[in-house]
XYZ file of C-alpha atoms in Angstrom:
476
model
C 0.000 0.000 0.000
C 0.976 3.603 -0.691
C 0.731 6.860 1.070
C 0.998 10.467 -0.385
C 3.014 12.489 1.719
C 2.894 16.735 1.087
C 4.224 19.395 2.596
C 4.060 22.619 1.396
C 5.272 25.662 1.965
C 5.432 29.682 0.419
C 8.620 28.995 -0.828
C 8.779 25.258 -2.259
C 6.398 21.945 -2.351
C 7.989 18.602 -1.811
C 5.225 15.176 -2.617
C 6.915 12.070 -1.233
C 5.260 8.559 -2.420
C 5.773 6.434 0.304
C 5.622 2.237 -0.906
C 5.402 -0.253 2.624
C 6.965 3.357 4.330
C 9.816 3.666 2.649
C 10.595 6.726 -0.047
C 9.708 5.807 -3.265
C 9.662 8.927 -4.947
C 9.935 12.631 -4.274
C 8.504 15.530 -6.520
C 9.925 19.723 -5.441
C 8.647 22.389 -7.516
C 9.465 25.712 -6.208
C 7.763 28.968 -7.917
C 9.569 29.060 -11.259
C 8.313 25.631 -12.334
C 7.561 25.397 -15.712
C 7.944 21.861 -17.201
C 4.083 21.135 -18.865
C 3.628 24.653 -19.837
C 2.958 25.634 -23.108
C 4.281 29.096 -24.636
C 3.878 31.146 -27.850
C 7.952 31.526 -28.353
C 10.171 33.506 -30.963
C 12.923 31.939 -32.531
C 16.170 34.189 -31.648
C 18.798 31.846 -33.233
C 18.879 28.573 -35.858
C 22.295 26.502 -35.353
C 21.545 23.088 -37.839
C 25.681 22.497 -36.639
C 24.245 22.027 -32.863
C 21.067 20.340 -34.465
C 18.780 22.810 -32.232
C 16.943 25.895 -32.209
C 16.993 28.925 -29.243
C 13.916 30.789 -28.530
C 13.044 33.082 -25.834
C 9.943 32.192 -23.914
C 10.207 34.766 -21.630
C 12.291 32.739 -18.986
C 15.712 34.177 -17.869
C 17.365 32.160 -20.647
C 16.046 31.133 -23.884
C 14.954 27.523 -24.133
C 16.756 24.954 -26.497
C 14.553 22.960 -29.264
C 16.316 20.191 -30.233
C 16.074 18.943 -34.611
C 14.086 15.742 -32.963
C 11.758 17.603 -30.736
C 10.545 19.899 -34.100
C 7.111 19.589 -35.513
C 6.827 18.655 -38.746
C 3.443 18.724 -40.593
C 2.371 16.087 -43.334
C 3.105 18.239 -45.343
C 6.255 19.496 -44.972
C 7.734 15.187 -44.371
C 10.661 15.021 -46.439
C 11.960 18.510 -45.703
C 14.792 19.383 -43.656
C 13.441 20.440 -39.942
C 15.492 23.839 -40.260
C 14.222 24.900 -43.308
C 10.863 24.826 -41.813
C 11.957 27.325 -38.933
C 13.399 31.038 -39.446
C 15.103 33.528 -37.113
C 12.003 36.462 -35.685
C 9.499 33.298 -36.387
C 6.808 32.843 -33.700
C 6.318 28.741 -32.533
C 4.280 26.587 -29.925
C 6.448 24.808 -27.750
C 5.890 23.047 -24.218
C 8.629 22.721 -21.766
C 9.963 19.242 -21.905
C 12.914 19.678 -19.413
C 13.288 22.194 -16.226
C 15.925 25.034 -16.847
C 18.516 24.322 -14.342
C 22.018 25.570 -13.644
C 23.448 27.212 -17.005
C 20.620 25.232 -19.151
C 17.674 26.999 -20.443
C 14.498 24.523 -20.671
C 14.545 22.437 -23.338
C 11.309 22.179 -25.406
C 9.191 20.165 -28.045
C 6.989 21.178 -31.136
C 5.026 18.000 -30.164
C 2.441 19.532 -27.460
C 0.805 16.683 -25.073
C -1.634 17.405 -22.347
C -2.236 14.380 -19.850
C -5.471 14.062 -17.793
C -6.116 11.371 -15.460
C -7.241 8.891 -18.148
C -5.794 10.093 -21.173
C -2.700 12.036 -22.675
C -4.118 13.930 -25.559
C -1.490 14.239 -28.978
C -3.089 17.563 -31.067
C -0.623 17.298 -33.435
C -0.781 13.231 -33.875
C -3.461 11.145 -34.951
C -2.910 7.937 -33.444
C -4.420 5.801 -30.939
C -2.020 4.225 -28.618
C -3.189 2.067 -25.087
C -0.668 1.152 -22.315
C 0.880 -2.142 -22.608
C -0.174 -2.603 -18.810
C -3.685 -3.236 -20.274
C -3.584 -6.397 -21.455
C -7.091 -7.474 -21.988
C -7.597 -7.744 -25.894
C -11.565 -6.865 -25.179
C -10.792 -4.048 -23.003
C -7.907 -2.649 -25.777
C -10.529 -3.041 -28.581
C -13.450 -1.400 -26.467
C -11.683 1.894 -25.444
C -9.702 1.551 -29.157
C -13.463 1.990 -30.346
C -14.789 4.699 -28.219
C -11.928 6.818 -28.783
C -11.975 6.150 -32.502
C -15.810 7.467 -32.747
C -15.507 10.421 -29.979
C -11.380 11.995 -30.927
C -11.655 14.880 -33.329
C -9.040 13.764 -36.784
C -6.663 16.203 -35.981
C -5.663 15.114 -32.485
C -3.613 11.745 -31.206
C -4.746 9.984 -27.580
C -2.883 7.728 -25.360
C -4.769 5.620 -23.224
C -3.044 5.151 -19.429
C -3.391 2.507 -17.515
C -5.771 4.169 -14.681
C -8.692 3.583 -18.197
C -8.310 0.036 -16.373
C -10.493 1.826 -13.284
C -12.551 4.043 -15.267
C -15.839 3.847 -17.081
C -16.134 4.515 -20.849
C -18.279 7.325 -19.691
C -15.555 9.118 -17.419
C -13.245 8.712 -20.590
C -15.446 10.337 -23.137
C -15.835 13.484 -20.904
C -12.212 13.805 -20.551
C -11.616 13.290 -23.984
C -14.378 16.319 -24.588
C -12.926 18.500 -21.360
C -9.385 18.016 -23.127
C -10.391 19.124 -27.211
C -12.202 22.060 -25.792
C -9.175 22.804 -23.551
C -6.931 22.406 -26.746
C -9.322 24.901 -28.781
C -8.706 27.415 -25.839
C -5.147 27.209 -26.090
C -5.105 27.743 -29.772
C -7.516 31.205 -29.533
C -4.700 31.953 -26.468
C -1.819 31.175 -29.041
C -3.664 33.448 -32.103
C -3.959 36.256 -29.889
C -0.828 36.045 -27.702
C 1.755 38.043 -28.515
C 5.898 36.367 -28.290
C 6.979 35.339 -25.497
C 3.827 34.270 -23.708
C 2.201 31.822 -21.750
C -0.611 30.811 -23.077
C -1.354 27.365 -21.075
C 0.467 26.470 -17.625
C 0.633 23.186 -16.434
C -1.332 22.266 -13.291
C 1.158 22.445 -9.654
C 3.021 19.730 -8.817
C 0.086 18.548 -5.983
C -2.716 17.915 -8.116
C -0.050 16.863 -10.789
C 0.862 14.033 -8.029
C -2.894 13.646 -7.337
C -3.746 12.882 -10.931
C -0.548 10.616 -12.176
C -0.927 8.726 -8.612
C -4.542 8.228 -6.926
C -5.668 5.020 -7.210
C -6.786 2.260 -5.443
C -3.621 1.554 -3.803
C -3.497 4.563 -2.344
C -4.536 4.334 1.626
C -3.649 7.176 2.765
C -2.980 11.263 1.788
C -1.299 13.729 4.261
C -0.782 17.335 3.933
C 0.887 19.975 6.355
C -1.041 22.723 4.890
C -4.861 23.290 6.097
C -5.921 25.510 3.493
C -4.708 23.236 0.983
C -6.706 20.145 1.936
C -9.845 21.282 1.294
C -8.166 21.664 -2.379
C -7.403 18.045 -2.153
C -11.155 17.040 -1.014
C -12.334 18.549 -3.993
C -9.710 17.542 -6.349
C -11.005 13.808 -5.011
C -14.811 14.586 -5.245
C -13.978 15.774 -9.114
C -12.854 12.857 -10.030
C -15.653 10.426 -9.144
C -12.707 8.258 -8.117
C -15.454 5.294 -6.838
C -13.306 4.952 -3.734
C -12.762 6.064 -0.458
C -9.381 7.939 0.495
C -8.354 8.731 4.005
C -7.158 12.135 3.580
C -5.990 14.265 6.674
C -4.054 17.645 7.768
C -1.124 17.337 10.184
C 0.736 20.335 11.222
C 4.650 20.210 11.057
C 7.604 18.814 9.403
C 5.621 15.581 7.635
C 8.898 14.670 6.221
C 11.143 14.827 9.207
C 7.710 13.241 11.228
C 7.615 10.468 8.638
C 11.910 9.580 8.237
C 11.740 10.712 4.764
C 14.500 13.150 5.353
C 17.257 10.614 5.635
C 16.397 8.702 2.524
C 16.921 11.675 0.665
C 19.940 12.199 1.614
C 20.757 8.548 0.946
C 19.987 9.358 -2.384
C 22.605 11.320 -2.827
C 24.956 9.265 -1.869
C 26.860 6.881 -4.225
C 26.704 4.086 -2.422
C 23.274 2.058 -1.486
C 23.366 -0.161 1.697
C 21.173 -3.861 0.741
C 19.678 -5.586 4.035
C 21.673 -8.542 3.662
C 25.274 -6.327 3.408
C 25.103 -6.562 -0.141
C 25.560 -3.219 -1.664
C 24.850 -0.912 -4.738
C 27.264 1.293 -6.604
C 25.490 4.142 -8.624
C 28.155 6.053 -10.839
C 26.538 8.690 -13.243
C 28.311 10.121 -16.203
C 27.637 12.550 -19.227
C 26.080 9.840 -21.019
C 24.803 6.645 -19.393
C 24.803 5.475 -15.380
C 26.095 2.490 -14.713
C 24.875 0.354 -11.301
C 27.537 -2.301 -9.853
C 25.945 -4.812 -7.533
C 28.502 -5.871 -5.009
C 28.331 -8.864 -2.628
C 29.508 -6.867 -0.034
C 29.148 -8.693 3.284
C 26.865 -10.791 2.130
C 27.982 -13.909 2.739
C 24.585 -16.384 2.487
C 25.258 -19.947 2.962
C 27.144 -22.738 1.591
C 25.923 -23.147 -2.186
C 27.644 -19.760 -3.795
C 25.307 -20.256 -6.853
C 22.307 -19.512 -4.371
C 23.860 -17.220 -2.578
C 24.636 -15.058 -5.826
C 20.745 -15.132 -6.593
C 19.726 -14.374 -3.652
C 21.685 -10.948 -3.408
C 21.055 -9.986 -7.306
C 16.891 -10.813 -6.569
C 16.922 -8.067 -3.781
C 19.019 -5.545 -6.102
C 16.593 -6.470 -8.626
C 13.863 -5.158 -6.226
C 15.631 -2.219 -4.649
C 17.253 -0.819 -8.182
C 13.881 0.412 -9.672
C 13.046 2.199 -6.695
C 16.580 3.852 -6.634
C 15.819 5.208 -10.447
C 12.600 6.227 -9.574
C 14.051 7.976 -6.059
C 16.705 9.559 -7.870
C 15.413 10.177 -10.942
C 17.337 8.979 -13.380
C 17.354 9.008 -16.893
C 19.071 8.081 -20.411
C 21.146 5.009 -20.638
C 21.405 2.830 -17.821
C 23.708 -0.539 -17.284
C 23.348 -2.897 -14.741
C 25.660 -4.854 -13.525
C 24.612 -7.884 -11.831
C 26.820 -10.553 -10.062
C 27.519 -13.191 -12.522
C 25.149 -16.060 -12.688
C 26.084 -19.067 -14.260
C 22.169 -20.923 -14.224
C 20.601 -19.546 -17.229
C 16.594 -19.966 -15.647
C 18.195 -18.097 -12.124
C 19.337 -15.070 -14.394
C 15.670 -15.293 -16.033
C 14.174 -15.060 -12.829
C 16.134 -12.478 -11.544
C 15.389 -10.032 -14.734
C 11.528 -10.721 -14.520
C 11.480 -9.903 -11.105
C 13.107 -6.574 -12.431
C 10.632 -6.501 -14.715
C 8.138 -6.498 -12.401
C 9.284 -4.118 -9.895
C 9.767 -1.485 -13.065
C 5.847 -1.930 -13.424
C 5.259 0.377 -10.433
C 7.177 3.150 -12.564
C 5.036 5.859 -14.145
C 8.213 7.026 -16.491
C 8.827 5.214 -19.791
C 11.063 2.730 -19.332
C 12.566 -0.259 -21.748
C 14.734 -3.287 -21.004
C 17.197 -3.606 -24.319
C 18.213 -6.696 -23.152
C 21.923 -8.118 -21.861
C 25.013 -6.908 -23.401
C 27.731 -8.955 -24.597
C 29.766 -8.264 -21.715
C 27.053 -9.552 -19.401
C 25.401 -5.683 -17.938
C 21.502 -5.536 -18.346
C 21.098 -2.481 -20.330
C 18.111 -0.472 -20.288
C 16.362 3.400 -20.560
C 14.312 5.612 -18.472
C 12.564 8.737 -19.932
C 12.628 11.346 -17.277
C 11.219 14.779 -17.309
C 12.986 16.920 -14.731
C 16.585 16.813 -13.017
C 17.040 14.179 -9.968
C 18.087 15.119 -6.488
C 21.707 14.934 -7.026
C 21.358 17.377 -9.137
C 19.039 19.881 -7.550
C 20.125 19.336 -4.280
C 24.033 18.708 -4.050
C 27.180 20.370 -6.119
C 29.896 18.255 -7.351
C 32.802 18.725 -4.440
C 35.751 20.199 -5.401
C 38.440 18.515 -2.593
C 37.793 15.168 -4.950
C 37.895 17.055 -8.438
C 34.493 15.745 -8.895
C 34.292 12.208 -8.211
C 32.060 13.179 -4.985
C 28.876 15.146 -4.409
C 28.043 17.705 -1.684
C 24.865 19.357 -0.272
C 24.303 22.863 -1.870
C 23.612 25.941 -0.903
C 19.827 25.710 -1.679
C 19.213 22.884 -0.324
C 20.463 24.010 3.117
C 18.905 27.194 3.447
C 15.178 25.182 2.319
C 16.497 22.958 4.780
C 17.031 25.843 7.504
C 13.859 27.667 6.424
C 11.860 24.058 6.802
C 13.622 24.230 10.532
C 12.774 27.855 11.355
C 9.015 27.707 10.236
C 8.489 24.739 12.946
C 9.772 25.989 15.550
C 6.365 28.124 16.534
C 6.638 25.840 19.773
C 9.581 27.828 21.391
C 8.498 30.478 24.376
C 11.257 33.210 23.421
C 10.758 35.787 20.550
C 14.120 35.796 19.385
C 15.656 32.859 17.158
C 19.253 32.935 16.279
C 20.201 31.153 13.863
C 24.319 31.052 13.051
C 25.459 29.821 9.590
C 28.177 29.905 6.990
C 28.879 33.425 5.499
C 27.543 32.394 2.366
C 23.957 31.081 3.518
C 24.157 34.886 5.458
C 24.672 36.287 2.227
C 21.260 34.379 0.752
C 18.867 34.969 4.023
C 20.026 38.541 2.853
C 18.119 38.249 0.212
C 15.234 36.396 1.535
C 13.140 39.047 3.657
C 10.188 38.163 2.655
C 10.886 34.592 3.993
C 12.088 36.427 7.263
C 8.585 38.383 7.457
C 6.728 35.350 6.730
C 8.337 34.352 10.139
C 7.644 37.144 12.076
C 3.832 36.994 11.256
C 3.427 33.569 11.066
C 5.159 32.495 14.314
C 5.380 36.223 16.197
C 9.068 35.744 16.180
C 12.039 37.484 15.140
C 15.067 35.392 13.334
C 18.503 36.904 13.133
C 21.139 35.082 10.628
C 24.840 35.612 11.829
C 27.447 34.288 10.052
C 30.033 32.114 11.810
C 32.951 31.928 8.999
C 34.567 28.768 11.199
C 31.272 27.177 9.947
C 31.332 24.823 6.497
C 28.566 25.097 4.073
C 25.817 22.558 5.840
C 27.067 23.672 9.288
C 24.152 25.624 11.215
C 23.146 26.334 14.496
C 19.478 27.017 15.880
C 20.417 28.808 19.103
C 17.508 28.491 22.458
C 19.143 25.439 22.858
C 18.396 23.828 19.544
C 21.339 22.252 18.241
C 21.690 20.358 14.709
């Protein structure tokens, strides 16, 4: 069973999926999220020798379109992507990838907008139906409704939640979703470049609608105001099922030991229950897992003993690549197995386990020098990346925490501490955290009205990075 797990704040939202209560996955969108949204751009610059296109969507850097990502219409099929596009020309694109670091977002020409049954294509025309629905009469029916109620113009993918839905809740999707595509066209005709013309629903309801099903037993949410949103969201949906859905005040994450798995997932290393262990090393173009025996040490028969530890990293890698969002190329090394059927068994169980995955994923298949390789589509960057800097003592081979994710760490500190009798909270910190709490009064007057308290940052230069001290006797 699964539990949603949200806790919000002004400044940043973090949704934790929570599988037998352990971290499964984690979603943060702060304010400048943008991935889903849909913009009417202008083209600044055409570079065939990069194979991609810049255009200024009215972000702080212009986005990046790559040649594959470009629309082409039937019409224009044979010709040359960049012939089709010229500097000063206006174009729809949705944000594919989250700007981050020196990156602008990165973009498509092929618009989708996913509802809870559905993932409508308006520039496609196809029909396509998850592979996880597997009934030939339940393909053929919702093949058929779709095919009589989907305007020509427009593509649909079916999801697997059409398994829990009547043909009736699909059909008014379907309709909810072509006149929400019609809207965005008028907004596109009489938008003028850069502009937003459709923004993608916040990453709550986003988890809401990818997520609630029947496995779901439980939703919790720090913020009051915000459950009533929930409530409805639920009621909207006609979901045909009860969900226990409750407010608690505090630090949900820190209350629920989430905190310390995302840290984990930072780490290189990966602990296994039976002293096994998992080596995740990411590079520019593929990341490569190493399952090591570790002190594993099972019993007599090595053969078994071999299975046993590469059948619980089979179980414990998907949720990794799920928890730390990873993408591309991926190789797996498993410990050798010389019984063909136990090497079967273990990669179905793999299988399996990548069923619970909402990204694209697809098993190639094993290499010739004996890794499992496989992809993952993934939309924005992983916590490595968002939350730790590559350290420069080890010339990059290491990763540390950054200096966003402290001070959201600090701030997540400060805001619960409404408990504490005294109206004055020091808090002491590297000179370079000072220097962004500088810059963050409106988080330090959200502070004073919210818990009648006055913070003062001083910097203690003796202090690294994720050093910080809470003083009324409050120590971490």
């Amino acid at each position: 069973m699964r539990k949603i797990i949200a806790e919000i704040y002004p400044w940043e939202s973090r949704i934790a999926i929570v599988e037998n209560d352990r971290l499964a996955e984690v979603f943060w969108e702060n304010q400048k999220e943008s991935v889903g949204n849909i913009y009417r751009g202008k083209i600044r610059d055409v570079i065939p020798g990069l194979s991609c296109v810049f255009i200024d969507i009215g972000l702080n850097k212009n986005a990046f379109l790559y040649a594959g990502d470009i629309r082409n219409n039937d019409r224009d099929k044979g010709l040359n992507s960049f012939d089709l596009l010229k500097k000063g020309q206006d174009i729809m694109v949705q944000v594919k990838k989250e700007a981050f670091s020196e990156k602008g977002a990165r973009v498509t020409g092929n618009i989708s907008i996913p509802g809870h049954y559905i993932v409508v294509l308006p520039f496609q025309k196809d029909i396509s139906i998850s592979r996880k629905i597997v009934d030939d009469k339940r393909r053929e029916n919702l093949r058929s409704i779709i095919e009589r109620e989907k305007t020509d113009d427009m593509g649909v993918i079916l999801r697997t939640t059409c398994l829990e839905g009547s043909d009736e809740e699909i059909i008014v999707e379907l309709k909810q979703m072509q006149m929400l595509w019609r809207e965005i066209k008028e907004r596109y005709k009489e938008a003028k470049a850069p502009f937003l013309i459709f923004e993608d629903i916040d990453v709550l309801e986003r988890t809401l609608r990818d997520y609630l099903d029947h496995d779901i037993e439980k939703i919790i949410i720090n913020n009051e105001r915000l459950l009533a949103k929930v409530e409805s969201f639920i009621a909207g949906k006609n979901y045909g099922a009860k969900f226990d859905v409750k407010y608690e005040k505090g630090a949900l994450f820190e209350k629920y030991n989430l905190e310390k798995d995302i840290r984990r997932a930072i780490n290189r290393k990966v602990w296994l229950k039976s002293g096994g262990y998992l080596v995740f090393d990411e590079t520019e173009a593929m990341t490569i897992i190493d399952v090591n025996s570790g002190k594993f040490t099972g019993n007599n028969n090595f053969a078994d003993t071999i299975f046993r530890l590469n059948c619980e990293a089979a179980l414990e890698i998907p949720r990794q690549l799920r928890l730390r969002s990873v993408g591309g190329i991926i190789l797996i090394d498993f410990i050798s197995m010389k019984d063909q059927q136990q090497e079967h068994e273990v990669i179905n169980l793999f299988k399996r386990e990548l069923e619970k995955d909402k990204a694209h994923t697809r098993i190639i298949g094993m290499t010739g020098l004996g890794f499992l390789e496989m992809t993952r589509r993934k939309s924005r960057y992983g916590i490595s990346e968002f939350f730790s800097d590559v350290c420069h003592v080890c010339n990059g081979r290491g990763r540390t925490l950054n200096l966003f994710a402290v001070t959201c760490e600090i701030k997540r500190k400060l805001i619960n501490l409404d408990y504490l009798e005294k109206e004055v909270i020091i808090c002491e910190v590297n000179p370079q955290i000072q220097k962004i709490f500088k810059q963050e009064e409106n988080f330090l007057n959200y502070v004073s009205e919210n818990l009648g308290k006055q913070v003062i940052v001083k910097a203690n230069p003796n202090f690294e990075v994720n050093e910080y001290e809470l003083h009324q006797n409050f120590t971490y």
